[in-house]
Amino acid sequence: MIQMHQVSFSYDELSVLEKVSFRVERGEFVFLVGPSGSGKTTLLRLLYADLIPVGGDLSVIGQKLATLDKVSLPYFRQKIGLVFQDCKFLADKTIQENLALPQRLVGMAPRVTKENVNKLLHQIGLSHHRHALPTEISGNEQRRLAIARAVINNPVLLLADAPTEGLDLRLSLEVMALLDALNFQGMTIFVATSDRKLAEKCNKRIIELRDGGIH
Amino acid sequence: MNYRLKNVISHIARAGTSSLIGIVGIGFITTLLTTLLLNHSFILRQSEFKMDAPTLVAFLKDTVDEAMGRTLVSRLEKNGQILAVNYASKAEKLASRETEFQDLGVLIKEAFSETRGVNPFPASLNVYVDEELITRKTLEHIVLEIKAHDEIEDILLTGQGQLKDRLRDSERTTLVGIGVTVITIWFIIGSIIRKTAIARTDEVHLMKLLGMFRRYLLAPFIVHGLFLGGLGALCGLGCFYGMLYTFRSQLGGVHFLTIYQIISVIVAEMLIGLLVGFFTHRKFA
C-alpha cells in the first residue's frame, strides 16, 4: 500500500527527512510516532503528493508519485482519505455541506450524497448539528467530522495527522475505536501522532520518526 | 438550492464591494466607448447619405463651350489624386434642375433670364477624389490646382471630402477607444476575479487535497467574469441612454445605438469576462 525507499525531503536548506524507508501492507493499521517537529506532517504530505521528495522512491496505492501528473493527481487523491491536523473545514459551510464536499468533488449524484451524509452523520452522532457551522461544534465532534469526511468516498487508504490532538484520553480512545472499526472493514490506516502512549495502548504496529529518520 | 449554483453565488459574493466598484468602472468605460461608437455611426450615416455626391463641383464660365470643357476634363484627369471628372453641360444642368425642383426650377430660370439668358445654370465639372487620399490638405491642394485654370468660375465643396476625412478620424479614434476599453475591462475583471481567487486560496487548496478536478472551479470563475462584463455593459449602456435622453433637445436628431451595436457591446464585454475567468481559473485552480 505504501512503499517508501530512501526518501529525503528538505525545506530549502533545512533537511527534514533523510533516506526514510518503510513499507505498509494493505489492511494494516500503522502508527507513525515522533515528537513535535520530527517531520510527521511532512511525511504525510509526501504521501498524498502535496510535497515532492528531493530524493528516493515513493509509491502509494501502487502509484509511483514521481510519475504523477496534474491530470491523474485528483484521481489519486480521491482514493485516499485525509484527516488533517487542523481538520480544515470550509468555515462558511454547514457540517452537512462540509461532509458532502468530497462526494460533490467526485460528481456523486445529489440523492446518493444526501443518503451517505445522513448515514455518516448518524454514525458519528452529529445528526442534530447538521445545520451548524464547524466552529459551532466541540473539538471531539470536529475530529469525528474530519474522519467522516475522509471516509465518505470509501478510500482504500486513510492518512490521519494527529487525529486526537487536543482530546483527553477517553475521547482519544473513542476516535481510535472509530479508526479501528474502519480498519476492520479492510481500510488501511496510517496515523501520525506524537502521543506514543496512545499508540502503544492500541496495540498496533508503530514506526518511530526521530531526527529525520526511521528508528 | 442547487449546490453548483450556490457555489457560483458564494464565489461571486466573495468579491464583495469590489464587484460593485468594478461594475461601475466597466459602466463608465462602456459609456465612453458608446459615445465614440455613436459619433462614428453618425458620421458614417452622413457619409453614406452623400455617398454618390462628388467631392467638389467646379463651375465653368459661360464663355466655355462643351469642347473646351471636355478638354479641361481630360487635363484634370491626368492628376493622380483625382479619380474621375464628369462634365455636365448647361443643357444637362437645366434639365436636371427642372426635374429636381420642378416649379422652382422654372422660377429660377425666369428670375435669371435677363442676366444669364434662358439657361441660368452654368456648365460644371463633378470632381471625384480618391477616398483614400482625401485629407483637408490634399483637398485644398486640388482646389487650388483646379482654380488655377482660366475656364473655372467657382468651386463648391460638397462636404463629402470633409466627411470622409472626419470618418477616417473617427474610425481611428473608435478603434483606439475599443482597444483601451478591452484592456481596461480586462484589467478590472481580472483584478476582481484574482481577488476572489486569492480569498479562496485555502478553500481551493483543501478541495485540491480532497481530489477536486480543475473543471470543478471553472463554472464559478467563468460565471463571475460573464456577470461582471454583462452587468458592467448594461450599466454603461443604461447611463448613456439616460444622458442621451436628458440632452435630447440639445442633440437634435441623434439616435441611440442600433440593436446590433448594443448586442455587440454586451456580448463583447461578456466575452472579455469569460476569457478573463478562464485564464484566471487556469492560473489558480
mmCIF file of N, CA, C and O in Angstrom, chain A residues 15-83:
data_model
loop_
_atom_site.group_PDB
_atom_site.id
_atom_site.type_symbol
_atom_site.label_atom_id
_atom_site.label_comp_id
_atom_site.label_asym_id
_atom_site.label_seq_id
_atom_site.Cartn_x
_atom_site.Cartn_y
_atom_site.Cartn_z
ATOM 1 N N SER A 15 17.072 20.211 6.215
ATOM 2 C CA SER A 15 16.720 18.821 5.897
ATOM 3 C C SER A 15 15.734 18.296 6.948
ATOM 4 O O SER A 15 15.974 18.389 8.157
ATOM 5 N N VAL A 16 14.602 17.758 6.501
ATOM 6 C CA VAL A 16 13.572 17.265 7.425
ATOM 7 C C VAL A 16 13.573 15.738 7.460
ATOM 8 O O VAL A 16 13.509 15.128 8.528
ATOM 9 N N LEU A 17 13.637 15.114 6.311
ATOM 10 C CA LEU A 17 13.663 13.653 6.222
ATOM 11 C C LEU A 17 14.917 13.224 5.465
ATOM 12 O O LEU A 17 15.249 13.822 4.435
ATOM 13 N N GLU A 18 15.587 12.203 6.001
ATOM 14 C CA GLU A 18 16.808 11.743 5.330
ATOM 15 C C GLU A 18 16.755 10.247 5.111
ATOM 16 O O GLU A 18 16.743 9.468 6.058
ATOM 17 N N LYS A 19 16.669 9.880 3.853
ATOM 18 C CA LYS A 19 16.692 8.468 3.439
ATOM 19 C C LYS A 19 15.761 7.609 4.294
ATOM 20 O O LYS A 19 16.197 6.642 4.924
ATOM 21 N N VAL A 20 14.507 7.994 4.297
ATOM 22 C CA VAL A 20 13.499 7.258 5.073
ATOM 23 C C VAL A 20 12.978 6.099 4.235
ATOM 24 O O VAL A 20 12.620 6.282 3.066
ATOM 25 N N SER A 21 12.928 4.906 4.825
ATOM 26 C CA SER A 21 12.414 3.726 4.116
ATOM 27 C C SER A 21 11.480 2.943 5.044
ATOM 28 O O SER A 21 11.809 2.735 6.214
ATOM 29 N N PHE A 22 10.319 2.586 4.538
ATOM 30 C CA PHE A 22 9.418 1.668 5.260
ATOM 31 C C PHE A 22 8.330 1.206 4.299
ATOM 32 O O PHE A 22 8.159 1.762 3.209
ATOM 33 N N ARG A 23 7.607 0.167 4.713
ATOM 34 C CA ARG A 23 6.503 -0.372 3.901
ATOM 35 C C ARG A 23 5.277 -0.514 4.780
ATOM 36 O O ARG A 23 5.375 -0.847 5.959
ATOM 37 N N VAL A 24 4.136 -0.273 4.215
ATOM 38 C CA VAL A 24 2.864 -0.543 4.904
ATOM 39 C C VAL A 24 2.047 -1.427 3.977
ATOM 40 O O VAL A 24 1.854 -1.080 2.801
ATOM 41 N N GLU A 25 1.604 -2.577 4.487
ATOM 42 C CA GLU A 25 0.854 -3.513 3.642
ATOM 43 C C GLU A 25 -0.630 -3.170 3.641
ATOM 44 O O GLU A 25 -1.122 -2.470 4.536
ATOM 45 N N ARG A 26 -1.347 -3.688 2.670
ATOM 46 C CA ARG A 26 -2.795 -3.479 2.565
ATOM 47 C C ARG A 26 -3.499 -4.007 3.823
ATOM 48 O O ARG A 26 -3.184 -5.096 4.310
ATOM 49 N N GLY A 27 -4.398 -3.217 4.363
ATOM 50 C CA GLY A 27 -5.192 -3.642 5.521
ATOM 51 C C GLY A 27 -4.504 -3.435 6.855
ATOM 52 O O GLY A 27 -5.082 -3.736 7.906
ATOM 53 N N GLU A 28 -3.296 -2.882 6.835
ATOM 54 C CA GLU A 28 -2.561 -2.662 8.103
ATOM 55 C C GLU A 28 -3.069 -1.407 8.820
ATOM 56 O O GLU A 28 -3.655 -0.506 8.190
ATOM 57 N N PHE A 29 -2.802 -1.362 10.135
ATOM 58 C CA PHE A 29 -3.073 -0.156 10.932
ATOM 59 C C PHE A 29 -1.730 0.230 11.539
ATOM 60 O O PHE A 29 -1.202 -0.497 12.379
ATOM 61 N N VAL A 30 -1.176 1.313 11.092
ATOM 62 C CA VAL A 30 0.193 1.688 11.499
ATOM 63 C C VAL A 30 0.205 3.077 12.137
ATOM 64 O O VAL A 30 -0.457 3.991 11.653
ATOM 65 N N PHE A 31 0.953 3.182 13.218
ATOM 66 C CA PHE A 31 1.152 4.491 13.848
ATOM 67 C C PHE A 31 2.524 5.025 13.467
ATOM 68 O O PHE A 31 3.509 4.266 13.481
ATOM 69 N N LEU A 32 2.587 6.297 13.128
ATOM 70 C CA LEU A 32 3.872 6.974 12.913
ATOM 71 C C LEU A 32 4.022 7.904 14.104
ATOM 72 O O LEU A 32 3.259 8.874 14.233
ATOM 73 N N VAL A 33 4.939 7.582 14.994
ATOM 74 C CA VAL A 33 5.076 8.409 16.190
ATOM 75 C C VAL A 33 6.400 9.173 16.162
ATOM 76 O O VAL A 33 7.366 8.737 15.523
ATOM 77 N N GLY A 34 6.379 10.266 16.862
ATOM 78 C CA GLY A 34 7.582 11.087 16.929
ATOM 79 C C GLY A 34 7.246 12.398 17.601
ATOM 80 O O GLY A 34 6.073 12.805 17.612
ATOM 81 N N PRO A 35 8.249 13.061 18.140
ATOM 82 C CA PRO A 35 7.980 14.341 18.823
ATOM 83 C C PRO A 35 7.561 15.425 17.822
ATOM 84 O O PRO A 35 7.740 15.256 16.609
ATOM 85 N N SER A 36 7.035 16.500 18.370
ATOM 86 C CA SER A 36 6.634 17.629 17.514
ATOM 87 C C SER A 36 7.842 18.127 16.723
ATOM 88 O O SER A 36 8.940 18.238 17.259
ATOM 89 N N GLY A 37 7.639 18.406 15.457
ATOM 90 C CA GLY A 37 8.722 18.923 14.617
ATOM 91 C C GLY A 37 9.623 17.835 14.060
ATOM 92 O O GLY A 37 10.658 18.125 13.462
ATOM 93 N N SER A 38 9.253 16.584 14.247
ATOM 94 C CA SER A 38 10.120 15.492 13.770
ATOM 95 C C SER A 38 9.909 15.207 12.276
ATOM 96 O O SER A 38 10.662 14.450 11.678
ATOM 97 N N GLY A 39 8.854 15.779 11.697
ATOM 98 C CA GLY A 39 8.626 15.606 10.252
ATOM 99 C C GLY A 39 7.454 14.695 9.917
ATOM 100 O O GLY A 39 7.331 14.245 8.770
ATOM 101 N N LYS A 40 6.585 14.420 10.902
ATOM 102 C CA LYS A 40 5.440 13.526 10.647
ATOM 103 C C LYS A 40 4.492 14.120 9.593
ATOM 104 O O LYS A 40 4.089 13.439 8.647
ATOM 105 N N THR A 41 4.133 15.385 9.803
ATOM 106 C CA THR A 41 3.215 16.034 8.864
ATOM 107 C C THR A 41 3.848 16.114 7.472
ATOM 108 O O THR A 41 3.187 15.870 6.456
ATOM 109 N N THR A 42 5.151 16.413 7.433
ATOM 110 C CA THR A 42 5.863 16.477 6.145
ATOM 111 C C THR A 42 5.790 15.121 5.447
ATOM 112 O O THR A 42 5.498 15.041 4.243
ATOM 113 N N LEU A 43 6.005 14.047 6.231
ATOM 114 C CA LEU A 43 5.977 12.701 5.647
ATOM 115 C C LEU A 43 4.574 12.389 5.098
ATOM 116 O O LEU A 43 4.426 11.857 3.993
ATOM 117 N N LEU A 44 3.541 12.791 5.851
ATOM 118 C CA LEU A 44 2.168 12.561 5.370
ATOM 119 C C LEU A 44 1.900 13.365 4.094
ATOM 120 O O LEU A 44 1.280 12.867 3.156
ATOM 121 N N ARG A 45 2.389 14.597 4.088
ATOM 122 C CA ARG A 45 2.165 15.441 2.888
ATOM 123 C C ARG A 45 2.865 14.845 1.669
ATOM 124 O O ARG A 45 2.381 14.998 0.546
ATOM 125 N N LEU A 46 3.973 14.179 1.901
ATOM 126 C CA LEU A 46 4.639 13.482 0.787
ATOM 127 C C LEU A 46 3.758 12.341 0.298
ATOM 128 O O LEU A 46 3.652 12.099 -0.903
ATOM 129 N N LEU A 47 3.090 11.661 1.255
ATOM 130 C CA LEU A 47 2.264 10.505 0.883
ATOM 131 C C LEU A 47 1.048 10.899 0.043
ATOM 132 O O LEU A 47 0.615 10.133 -0.803
ATOM 133 N N TYR A 48 0.461 12.086 0.313
ATOM 134 C CA TYR A 48 -0.665 12.480 -0.535
ATOM 135 C C TYR A 48 -0.268 13.507 -1.608
ATOM 136 O O TYR A 48 -1.101 14.225 -2.154
ATOM 137 N N ALA A 49 1.021 13.504 -1.914
ATOM 138 C CA ALA A 49 1.568 14.273 -3.040
ATOM 139 C C ALA A 49 1.314 15.774 -2.941
ATOM 140 O O ALA A 49 1.131 16.445 -3.947
ATOM 141 N N ASP A 50 1.347 16.278 -1.698
ATOM 142 C CA ASP A 50 1.251 17.733 -1.524
ATOM 143 C C ASP A 50 2.657 18.328 -1.568
ATOM 144 O O ASP A 50 2.829 19.502 -1.817
ATOM 145 N N LEU A 51 3.653 17.474 -1.302
ATOM 146 C CA LEU A 51 5.061 17.862 -1.409
ATOM 147 C C LEU A 51 5.764 16.842 -2.299
ATOM 148 O O LEU A 51 5.312 15.699 -2.416
ATOM 149 N N ILE A 52 6.854 17.272 -2.887
ATOM 150 C CA ILE A 52 7.613 16.370 -3.776
ATOM 151 C C ILE A 52 8.954 16.069 -3.097
ATOM 152 O O ILE A 52 9.676 17.001 -2.720
ATOM 153 N N PRO A 53 9.285 14.791 -2.945
ATOM 154 C CA PRO A 53 10.560 14.471 -2.284
ATOM 155 C C PRO A 53 11.757 14.907 -3.128
ATOM 156 O O PRO A 53 11.665 14.968 -4.351
ATOM 157 N N VAL A 54 12.862 15.219 -2.446
ATOM 158 C CA VAL A 54 14.059 15.626 -3.197
ATOM 159 C C VAL A 54 14.850 14.410 -3.663
ATOM 160 O O VAL A 54 15.699 14.500 -4.539
ATOM 161 N N GLY A 55 14.552 13.266 -3.052
ATOM 162 C CA GLY A 55 15.251 12.051 -3.468
ATOM 163 C C GLY A 55 14.531 10.808 -3.004
ATOM 164 O O GLY A 55 13.685 10.859 -2.110
ATOM 165 N N GLY A 56 14.815 9.671 -3.631
ATOM 166 C CA GLY A 56 14.218 8.404 -3.221
ATOM 167 C C GLY A 56 12.990 8.046 -4.038
ATOM 168 O O GLY A 56 12.537 8.823 -4.885
ATOM 169 N N ASP A 57 12.458 6.834 -3.771
ATOM 170 C CA ASP A 57 11.260 6.349 -4.482
ATOM 171 C C ASP A 57 10.098 6.253 -3.514
ATOM 172 O O ASP A 57 10.243 5.721 -2.414
ATOM 173 N N LEU A 58 8.949 6.738 -3.987
ATOM 174 C CA LEU A 58 7.761 6.703 -3.138
ATOM 175 C C LEU A 58 6.589 6.185 -3.959
ATOM 176 O O LEU A 58 6.288 6.706 -5.038
ATOM 177 N N SER A 59 5.947 5.153 -3.430
ATOM 178 C CA SER A 59 4.815 4.571 -4.131
ATOM 179 C C SER A 59 3.655 4.411 -3.145
ATOM 180 O O SER A 59 3.824 3.892 -2.049
ATOM 181 N N VAL A 60 2.493 4.927 -3.541
ATOM 182 C CA VAL A 60 1.306 4.850 -2.674
ATOM 183 C C VAL A 60 0.150 4.282 -3.496
ATOM 184 O O VAL A 60 -0.109 4.775 -4.607
ATOM 185 N N ILE A 61 -0.537 3.293 -2.961
ATOM 186 C CA ILE A 61 -1.623 2.573 -3.649
ATOM 187 C C ILE A 61 -1.178 2.137 -5.058
ATOM 188 O O ILE A 61 -1.913 2.281 -6.038
ATOM 189 N N GLY A 62 0.014 1.681 -5.154
ATOM 190 C CA GLY A 62 0.528 1.197 -6.435
ATOM 191 C C GLY A 62 0.872 2.298 -7.425
ATOM 192 O O GLY A 62 1.195 2.029 -8.580
ATOM 193 N N GLN A 63 0.819 3.540 -6.993
ATOM 194 C CA GLN A 63 1.104 4.671 -7.881
ATOM 195 C C GLN A 63 2.455 5.283 -7.524
ATOM 196 O O GLN A 63 2.646 5.732 -6.391
ATOM 197 N N LYS A 64 3.366 5.267 -8.486
ATOM 198 C CA LYS A 64 4.657 5.932 -8.239
ATOM 199 C C LYS A 64 4.427 7.435 -8.289
ATOM 200 O O LYS A 64 3.995 7.952 -9.331
ATOM 201 N N LEU A 65 4.690 8.105 -7.178
ATOM 202 C CA LEU A 65 4.344 9.534 -7.116
ATOM 203 C C LEU A 65 5.210 10.397 -8.032
ATOM 204 O O LEU A 65 4.784 11.471 -8.444
ATOM 205 N N ALA A 66 6.383 9.891 -8.376
ATOM 206 C CA ALA A 66 7.265 10.661 -9.268
ATOM 207 C C ALA A 66 6.656 10.778 -10.672
ATOM 208 O O ALA A 66 6.954 11.714 -11.404
ATOM 209 N N THR A 67 5.778 9.836 -11.022
ATOM 210 C CA THR A 67 5.212 9.849 -12.384
ATOM 211 C C THR A 67 3.798 10.469 -12.406
ATOM 212 O O THR A 67 3.133 10.462 -13.439
ATOM 213 N N LEU A 68 3.374 10.982 -11.256
ATOM 214 C CA LEU A 68 2.022 11.551 -11.159
ATOM 215 C C LEU A 68 1.958 12.914 -11.854
ATOM 216 O O LEU A 68 2.756 13.792 -11.572
ATOM 217 N N ASP A 69 1.003 13.069 -12.774
ATOM 218 C CA ASP A 69 0.860 14.380 -13.437
ATOM 219 C C ASP A 69 -0.408 15.082 -12.939
ATOM 220 O O ASP A 69 -1.160 14.533 -12.133
ATOM 221 N N LYS A 70 -0.629 16.297 -13.443
ATOM 222 C CA LYS A 70 -1.754 17.124 -12.979
ATOM 223 C C LYS A 70 -3.103 16.459 -13.237
ATOM 224 O O LYS A 70 -4.060 16.660 -12.493
ATOM 225 N N VAL A 71 -3.169 15.705 -14.334
ATOM 226 C CA VAL A 71 -4.457 15.083 -14.705
ATOM 227 C C VAL A 71 -4.789 13.922 -13.768
ATOM 228 O O VAL A 71 -5.927 13.780 -13.308
ATOM 229 N N SER A 72 -3.778 13.104 -13.458
ATOM 230 C CA SER A 72 -4.064 11.919 -12.637
ATOM 231 C C SER A 72 -4.027 12.202 -11.132
ATOM 232 O O SER A 72 -4.473 11.373 -10.344
ATOM 233 N N LEU A 73 -3.518 13.382 -10.742
ATOM 234 C CA LEU A 73 -3.440 13.706 -9.309
ATOM 235 C C LEU A 73 -4.804 13.669 -8.604
ATOM 236 O O LEU A 73 -4.929 13.048 -7.538
ATOM 237 N N PRO A 74 -5.876 14.298 -9.148
ATOM 238 C CA PRO A 74 -7.178 14.224 -8.451
ATOM 239 C C PRO A 74 -7.673 12.787 -8.296
ATOM 240 O O PRO A 74 -8.199 12.441 -7.228
ATOM 241 N N TYR A 75 -7.485 11.951 -9.321
ATOM 242 C CA TYR A 75 -7.933 10.545 -9.235
ATOM 243 C C TYR A 75 -7.187 9.825 -8.110
ATOM 244 O O TYR A 75 -7.772 9.045 -7.368
ATOM 245 N N PHE A 76 -5.881 10.121 -8.014
ATOM 246 C CA PHE A 76 -5.056 9.505 -6.963
ATOM 247 C C PHE A 76 -5.569 9.926 -5.582
ATOM 248 O O PHE A 76 -5.765 9.090 -4.700
ATOM 249 N N ARG A 77 -5.814 11.226 -5.424
ATOM 250 C CA ARG A 77 -6.226 11.727 -4.105
ATOM 251 C C ARG A 77 -7.626 11.260 -3.721
ATOM 252 O O ARG A 77 -7.958 11.174 -2.543
ATOM 253 N N GLN A 78 -8.448 10.985 -4.717
ATOM 254 C CA GLN A 78 -9.806 10.506 -4.409
ATOM 255 C C GLN A 78 -9.786 9.108 -3.797
ATOM 256 O O GLN A 78 -10.764 8.690 -3.194
ATOM 257 N N LYS A 79 -8.665 8.389 -3.961
ATOM 258 C CA LYS A 79 -8.566 7.041 -3.387
ATOM 259 C C LYS A 79 -8.048 7.091 -1.957
ATOM 260 O O LYS A 79 -7.946 6.062 -1.298
ATOM 261 N N ILE A 80 -7.661 8.289 -1.533
ATOM 262 C CA ILE A 80 -7.084 8.437 -0.185
ATOM 263 C C ILE A 80 -8.009 9.293 0.679
ATOM 264 O O ILE A 80 -8.543 10.302 0.221
ATOM 265 N N GLY A 81 -8.167 8.867 1.935
ATOM 266 C CA GLY A 81 -8.917 9.688 2.896
ATOM 267 C C GLY A 81 -7.920 10.465 3.726
ATOM 268 O O GLY A 81 -6.909 9.912 4.159
ATOM 269 N N LEU A 82 -8.185 11.768 3.909
ATOM 270 C CA LEU A 82 -7.236 12.598 4.663
ATOM 271 C C LEU A 82 -7.890 13.218 5.888
ATOM 272 O O LEU A 82 -8.969 13.813 5.791
ATOM 273 N N VAL A 83 -7.214 13.049 7.031
ATOM 274 C CA VAL A 83 -7.646 13.757 8.244
ATOM 275 C C VAL A 83 -6.501 14.699 8.595
ATOM 276 O O VAL A 83 -5.386 14.251 8.859
#
